[in-house]
Amino acid sequence: MKPHPKVLIVDDDPAIGRMLRVVLERERYKVLVCSSGADGVTAAVENRPDVFVLELDLPDCDGFTVLDALREWNEAPVLILSGRAGVADKVRAFDAGANDYLVKPFAAEELVARLRVLQRCE
């Protein structure tokens, strides 16, 4: 794992973004937060993050659209962080290229551990 990996969080819930920023900066991540799919794709192109945290329910598009756009050119690990708990959504996310899936509500410590594992597997 890089000493200061970049993580891009794409989630329209400001409280989630703030909480993840605090937690992940404490773990020495460089944190970028976007609240829409379009902004997330733009930030991904401009910043080339080492790992992504992506919500499926975004205000401007479905998170699967963002995941498809990322997978066209980027192989960085993607952790889906979503309120969608159904098996069909999980399977669809994995089939679309997600590396992990965590359902809200979640424990911050578990999310950090999953990000570490994803980066070890690169």
Coordinates of N, CA, C and O in Angstrom, one line a residue:
M1 N 0.8 -1.2 0.0 CA 0.0 0.0 0.0 C 0.9 1.2 0.0 O 1.9 1.3 0.7
K2 N 0.5 2.2 -0.8 CA 1.2 3.5 -0.8 C 1.2 4.2 0.5 O 0.2 4.0 1.2
P3 N 2.2 5.0 0.9 CA 2.2 5.6 2.2 C 1.0 6.6 2.3 O 0.5 6.8 3.4
H4 N 0.6 7.3 1.3 CA -0.5 8.3 1.3 C -1.4 8.1 0.1 O -1.4 8.9 -0.8
P5 N -2.2 7.0 0.1 CA -3.0 6.7 -1.1 C -4.1 7.7 -1.2 O -4.6 8.3 -0.2
K6 N -4.5 8.0 -2.5 CA -5.6 8.9 -2.8 C -6.9 8.0 -2.8 O -7.0 7.0 -3.5
V7 N -7.9 8.5 -2.1 CA -9.3 7.8 -2.2 C -10.3 8.9 -2.7 O -10.3 10.0 -2.3
L8 N -11.1 8.5 -3.7 CA -12.2 9.3 -4.2 C -13.5 8.7 -3.7 O -13.8 7.6 -3.9
I9 N -14.2 9.5 -2.9 CA -15.5 9.1 -2.4 C -16.6 9.8 -3.2 O -16.5 11.1 -3.4
V10 N -17.5 9.0 -3.8 CA -18.6 9.6 -4.5 C -19.9 9.2 -3.8 O -20.3 8.1 -3.9
D11 N -20.4 10.2 -3.1 CA -21.6 9.9 -2.2 C -22.3 11.3 -2.0 O -21.6 12.3 -1.7
D12 N -23.6 11.3 -2.3 CA -24.3 12.6 -2.1 C -24.7 12.9 -0.7 O -25.3 14.0 -0.5
D13 N -24.4 12.1 0.2 CA -24.7 12.4 1.7 C -23.6 13.1 2.3 O -22.5 12.6 2.5
P14 N -23.7 14.4 2.6 CA -22.6 15.2 3.1 C -22.1 14.7 4.4 O -20.9 14.8 4.7
A15 N -23.0 14.1 5.2 CA -22.5 13.5 6.5 C -21.6 12.4 6.3 O -20.5 12.2 7.0
I16 N -21.9 11.5 5.3 CA -21.0 10.4 5.0 C -19.6 10.9 4.5 O -18.6 10.5 4.9
G17 N -19.7 11.9 3.6 CA -18.4 12.5 3.1 C -17.6 13.1 4.2 O -16.4 12.8 4.2
R18 N -18.2 13.8 5.1 CA -17.4 14.4 6.2 C -16.8 13.4 7.1 O -15.7 13.4 7.5
M19 N -17.7 12.4 7.5 CA -17.2 11.3 8.4 C -16.0 10.5 7.8 O -15.0 10.3 8.4
L20 N -16.2 10.2 6.5 CA -15.1 9.4 5.8 C -13.9 10.2 5.7 O -12.8 9.7 5.8
R21 N -14.0 11.5 5.4 CA -12.8 12.4 5.3 C -12.0 12.3 6.7 O -10.8 12.1 6.7
V22 N -12.7 12.5 7.8 CA -12.1 12.5 9.1 C -11.4 11.1 9.3 O -10.2 11.1 9.7
V23 N -12.1 10.1 9.1 CA -11.6 8.7 9.4 C -10.4 8.4 8.5 O -9.4 7.9 9.0
L24 N -10.6 8.7 7.2 CA -9.5 8.3 6.3 C -8.3 9.2 6.3 O -7.2 8.7 6.2
E25 N -8.5 10.5 6.6 CA -7.3 11.3 6.8 C -6.5 10.9 8.0 O -5.3 11.0 8.0
R26 N -7.2 10.4 9.0 CA -6.5 9.9 10.2 C -5.6 8.7 9.8 O -4.6 8.4 10.4
E27 N -6.1 8.0 8.8 CA -5.3 6.8 8.3 C -4.3 7.2 7.2 O -3.8 6.3 6.5
R28 N -4.1 8.5 7.0 CA -3.1 9.0 6.1 C -3.5 8.9 4.6 O -2.7 8.9 3.7
Y29 N -4.8 8.9 4.4 CA -5.3 8.9 3.0 C -5.4 10.4 2.6 O -5.7 11.3 3.4
K30 N -5.2 10.6 1.3 CA -5.6 11.9 0.7 C -7.0 11.7 0.2 O -7.2 10.9 -0.7
V31 N -7.9 12.5 0.7 CA -9.4 12.3 0.5 C -9.9 13.3 -0.5 O -9.8 14.5 -0.3
L32 N -10.6 12.8 -1.5 CA -11.4 13.7 -2.4 C -12.9 13.2 -2.3 O -13.1 12.0 -2.3
V33 N -13.8 14.2 -2.2 CA -15.2 13.9 -2.0 C -16.0 14.6 -3.1 O -15.8 15.8 -3.3
C34 N -16.8 13.8 -3.8 CA -17.8 14.4 -4.8 C -19.2 13.9 -4.4 O -19.4 12.8 -3.9
S35 N -20.2 14.7 -4.8 CA -21.5 14.4 -4.4 C -22.4 14.0 -5.6 O -23.6 13.8 -5.5
S36 N -21.8 13.9 -6.8 CA -22.5 13.5 -8.0 C -21.7 12.6 -8.8 O -20.5 12.6 -8.8
G37 N -22.3 11.8 -9.7 CA -21.6 10.9 -10.6 C -20.8 11.6 -11.6 O -19.6 11.3 -11.8
A38 N -21.3 12.7 -12.2 CA -20.5 13.5 -13.1 C -19.2 14.1 -12.5 O -18.2 14.0 -13.1
D39 N -19.4 14.7 -11.3 CA -18.2 15.2 -10.6 C -17.2 14.1 -10.3 O -16.0 14.3 -10.3
G40 N -17.8 13.0 -9.9 CA -16.9 11.8 -9.5 C -16.1 11.4 -10.7 O -14.9 11.1 -10.6
V41 N -16.7 11.2 -11.9 CA -15.9 10.8 -13.1 C -14.9 11.8 -13.4 O -13.7 11.5 -13.7
T42 N -15.2 13.1 -13.4 CA -14.3 14.2 -13.7 C -13.1 14.2 -12.7 O -11.9 14.2 -13.1
A43 N -13.4 14.0 -11.4 CA -12.4 14.0 -10.4 C -11.5 12.7 -10.6 O -10.3 12.8 -10.3
A44 N -12.1 11.6 -11.0 CA -11.3 10.4 -11.2 C -10.3 10.7 -12.4 O -9.1 10.3 -12.2
V45 N -10.7 11.3 -13.4 CA -9.8 11.5 -14.6 C -8.7 12.5 -14.2 O -7.5 12.3 -14.5
E46 N -9.1 13.6 -13.4 CA -8.1 14.6 -13.1 C -7.1 14.2 -12.0 O -6.0 14.6 -12.0
N47 N -7.6 13.3 -11.1 CA -6.7 13.0 -9.9 C -6.2 11.6 -9.8 O -5.4 11.3 -9.0
R48 N -6.7 10.7 -10.7 CA -6.2 9.3 -10.7 C -6.1 8.7 -9.3 O -5.0 8.3 -8.8
P49 N -7.2 8.5 -8.6 CA -7.1 8.0 -7.2 C -6.7 6.5 -7.2 O -6.8 5.8 -8.2
D50 N -6.2 6.1 -6.1 CA -5.7 4.7 -5.9 C -6.8 3.8 -5.6 O -6.7 2.6 -5.8
V51 N -7.9 4.3 -5.0 CA -9.1 3.5 -4.6 C -10.3 4.4 -4.6 O -10.2 5.6 -4.4
F52 N -11.5 3.8 -4.9 CA -12.7 4.5 -5.0 C -13.7 4.0 -3.9 O -13.7 2.8 -3.7
V53 N -14.5 4.9 -3.4 CA -15.7 4.5 -2.6 C -16.9 5.1 -3.3 O -17.0 6.3 -3.4
L54 N -17.8 4.3 -3.7 CA -18.9 4.7 -4.6 C -20.3 4.3 -4.1 O -20.5 3.1 -3.9
E55 N -21.1 5.3 -4.0 CA -22.5 5.0 -3.6 C -23.3 4.7 -4.9 O -23.0 5.3 -6.0
L56 N -24.3 3.9 -4.9 CA -25.1 3.6 -6.1 C -26.2 4.6 -6.3 O -26.6 4.8 -7.5
D57 N -26.7 5.2 -5.3 CA -27.8 6.1 -5.4 C -27.3 7.6 -5.4 O -27.0 8.1 -4.4
L58 N -27.1 8.1 -6.6 CA -26.6 9.4 -6.8 C -27.6 10.3 -7.4 O -28.6 9.9 -8.1
P59 N -27.5 11.7 -7.2 CA -28.6 12.6 -7.6 C -28.7 12.7 -9.2 O -29.8 12.9 -9.7
D60 N -27.6 12.5 -9.9 CA -27.6 12.7 -11.3 C -27.6 11.5 -12.1 O -27.8 11.5 -13.3
C61 N -27.2 10.4 -11.5 CA -27.2 9.1 -12.3 C -27.1 7.9 -11.3 O -26.9 8.1 -10.1
D62 N -27.2 6.8 -11.9 CA -27.1 5.6 -11.1 C -25.6 5.3 -10.9 O -24.8 5.5 -11.8
G63 N -25.2 4.8 -9.7 CA -23.7 4.5 -9.5 C -23.2 3.5 -10.5 O -22.0 3.5 -10.7
F64 N -24.0 2.6 -11.0 CA -23.6 1.7 -12.0 C -23.0 2.4 -13.2 O -22.1 1.9 -13.9
T65 N -23.6 3.5 -13.6 CA -23.2 4.3 -14.7 C -21.8 4.8 -14.5 O -20.9 4.8 -15.3
V66 N -21.5 5.3 -13.2 CA -20.2 5.7 -12.8 C -19.2 4.6 -12.9 O -18.1 4.7 -13.4
L67 N -19.6 3.4 -12.3 CA -18.7 2.3 -12.3 C -18.4 1.9 -13.7 O -17.2 1.6 -14.0
D68 N -19.3 1.8 -14.6 CA -19.1 1.5 -16.0 C -18.1 2.5 -16.6 O -17.1 2.1 -17.4
A69 N -18.3 3.8 -16.4 CA -17.4 4.8 -16.9 C -15.9 4.6 -16.4 O -15.0 4.7 -17.1
L70 N -15.8 4.3 -15.1 CA -14.5 4.1 -14.5 C -13.8 2.9 -15.1 O -12.6 2.9 -15.5
R71 N -14.5 1.8 -15.3 CA -14.0 0.6 -15.8 C -13.5 0.6 -17.2 O -12.8 -0.2 -17.7
E72 N -14.0 1.6 -18.0 CA -13.6 1.8 -19.3 C -12.1 2.1 -19.4 O -11.4 1.8 -20.5
W73 N -11.5 2.7 -18.4 CA -10.1 3.2 -18.5 C -9.3 3.0 -17.2 O -8.1 3.2 -17.2
N74 N -10.0 2.6 -16.1 CA -9.3 2.5 -14.8 C -9.5 1.2 -14.1 O -10.6 0.7 -14.1
E75 N -8.4 0.7 -13.6 CA -8.5 -0.6 -12.9 C -8.3 -0.5 -11.4 O -8.2 -1.5 -10.7
A76 N -8.3 0.7 -10.8 CA -8.2 0.9 -9.4 C -9.3 0.3 -8.7 O -10.5 0.2 -9.2
P77 N -9.1 -0.2 -7.5 CA -10.2 -0.9 -6.7 C -11.4 0.0 -6.4 O -11.2 1.2 -6.1
V78 N -12.6 -0.6 -6.5 CA -13.8 0.2 -6.2 C -14.5 -0.6 -5.1 O -14.9 -1.8 -5.3
L79 N -14.8 0.1 -4.0 CA -15.6 -0.4 -3.0 C -17.0 0.3 -3.1 O -17.0 1.5 -3.0
I80 N -18.0 -0.4 -3.3 CA -19.4 0.1 -3.3 C -19.8 0.3 -1.8 O -19.7 -0.7 -1.0
L81 N -20.3 1.5 -1.5 CA -20.8 1.8 -0.1 C -22.2 2.3 -0.4 O -22.4 3.4 -0.8
S82 N -23.2 1.4 -0.1 CA -24.6 1.7 -0.5 C -25.6 1.3 0.5 O -25.4 0.3 1.3
G83 N -26.8 1.9 0.5 CA -27.9 1.5 1.3 C -28.6 0.4 0.7 O -29.5 -0.3 1.3
R84 N -28.3 0.0 -0.6 CA -28.9 -1.1 -1.3 C -28.3 -2.4 -0.7 O -27.2 -2.7 -0.9
A85 N -29.2 -3.2 -0.1 CA -28.7 -4.4 0.6 C -29.1 -5.7 -0.2 O -28.7 -6.8 0.2
G86 N -29.8 -5.5 -1.3 CA -30.2 -6.7 -2.0 C -29.1 -7.4 -2.7 O -28.2 -6.9 -3.2
V87 N -29.3 -8.7 -2.8 CA -28.3 -9.6 -3.4 C -28.2 -9.2 -4.9 O -27.1 -9.2 -5.5
A88 N -29.3 -8.9 -5.6 CA -29.2 -8.6 -7.0 C -28.3 -7.4 -7.3 O -27.5 -7.4 -8.2
D89 N -28.4 -6.3 -6.4 CA -27.5 -5.2 -6.5 C -26.0 -5.5 -6.3 O -25.2 -5.1 -7.0
K90 N -25.8 -6.4 -5.3 CA -24.4 -6.8 -5.0 C -23.8 -7.6 -6.2 O -22.7 -7.3 -6.7
V91 N -24.6 -8.5 -6.7 CA -24.1 -9.3 -7.9 C -23.9 -8.4 -9.1 O -22.9 -8.5 -9.8
R92 N -24.8 -7.5 -9.3 CA -24.7 -6.6 -10.5 C -23.4 -5.8 -10.3 O -22.7 -5.6 -11.3
A93 N -23.2 -5.3 -9.1 CA -22.0 -4.5 -8.9 C -20.7 -5.3 -9.1 O -19.8 -4.8 -9.8
F94 N -20.6 -6.5 -8.6 CA -19.4 -7.3 -8.8 C -19.3 -7.6 -10.3 O -18.2 -7.6 -10.8
D95 N -20.4 -8.0 -11.0 CA -20.3 -8.3 -12.4 C -19.8 -7.0 -13.2 O -19.2 -7.2 -14.2
A96 N -20.2 -5.8 -12.7 CA -19.8 -4.6 -13.4 C -18.4 -4.2 -13.1 O -17.9 -3.2 -13.7
G97 N -17.7 -4.9 -12.2 CA -16.3 -4.5 -11.9 C -16.0 -4.0 -10.5 O -14.8 -3.7 -10.2
A98 N -17.0 -4.0 -9.6 CA -16.7 -3.6 -8.2 C -15.8 -4.7 -7.6 O -15.9 -5.8 -7.9
N99 N -14.9 -4.2 -6.7 CA -14.1 -5.2 -6.0 C -14.6 -5.6 -4.6 O -14.3 -6.6 -4.1
D100 N -15.5 -4.8 -4.0 CA -16.1 -5.0 -2.7 C -17.3 -4.3 -2.6 O -17.6 -3.4 -3.4
Y101 N -18.2 -4.7 -1.6 CA -19.5 -4.1 -1.4 C -19.8 -4.0 0.1 O -19.7 -5.1 0.8
L102 N -20.1 -2.9 0.6 CA -20.4 -2.7 2.0 C -21.7 -1.9 2.1 O -21.9 -0.9 1.4
V103 N -22.6 -2.5 3.0 CA -24.0 -1.9 3.1 C -24.0 -0.9 4.3 O -23.4 -1.1 5.3
K104 N -24.7 0.2 4.0 CA -24.9 1.2 5.1 C -26.1 0.7 5.9 O -27.0 0.1 5.4
P105 N -26.1 1.0 7.2 CA -25.0 1.6 8.0 C -23.8 0.6 8.1 O -24.0 -0.6 8.0
F106 N -22.6 1.2 8.4 CA -21.4 0.4 8.4 C -20.5 0.9 9.6 O -20.7 2.0 10.1
A107 N -19.6 0.1 9.9 CA -18.6 0.5 10.9 C -17.4 1.1 10.1 O -16.9 0.5 9.2
A108 N -16.9 2.3 10.5 CA -15.8 2.9 9.9 C -14.6 2.1 9.9 O -13.8 2.0 8.9
E109 N -14.3 1.3 11.0 CA -13.2 0.5 11.1 C -13.2 -0.6 10.0 O -12.2 -1.0 9.5
E110 N -14.4 -1.2 9.7 CA -14.5 -2.2 8.7 C -14.2 -1.6 7.3 O -13.5 -2.2 6.5
L111 N -14.7 -0.4 7.0 CA -14.5 0.2 5.8 C -13.0 0.4 5.6 O -12.4 0.1 4.5
V112 N -12.3 0.9 6.6 CA -10.8 1.1 6.5 C -10.1 -0.2 6.3 O -9.2 -0.3 5.4
A113 N -10.5 -1.2 7.0 CA -9.9 -2.5 6.8 C -10.1 -3.1 5.4 O -9.2 -3.6 4.7
R114 N -11.3 -2.9 4.8 CA -11.6 -3.3 3.5 C -10.8 -2.6 2.4 O -10.3 -3.1 1.5
L115 N -10.6 -1.3 2.7 CA -9.7 -0.5 1.8 C -8.3 -1.0 1.8 O -7.6 -1.0 0.7
R116 N -7.8 -1.3 3.0 CA -6.4 -1.8 3.1 C -6.3 -3.1 2.3 O -5.3 -3.3 1.5
V117 N -7.3 -4.0 2.4 CA -7.2 -5.3 1.7 C -7.3 -5.0 0.2 O -6.5 -5.7 -0.6
L118 N -8.1 -4.2 -0.3 CA -8.2 -3.9 -1.7 C -6.9 -3.4 -2.3 O -6.5 -3.7 -3.4
Q119 N -6.2 -2.6 -1.5 CA -4.9 -2.0 -2.0 C -3.8 -3.1 -2.0 O -2.9 -3.0 -2.8
R120 N -3.9 -4.0 -1.1 CA -2.9 -5.1 -1.0 C -3.1 -6.0 -2.2 O -2.1 -6.6 -2.7
C121 N -4.3 -6.1 -2.7 CA -4.6 -7.0 -3.8 C -4.3 -6.4 -5.2 O -4.4 -7.1 -6.2
E122 N -3.9 -5.2 -5.2 CA -3.6 -4.5 -6.5 C -2.5 -5.2 -7.2 O -1.5 -5.5 -6.7

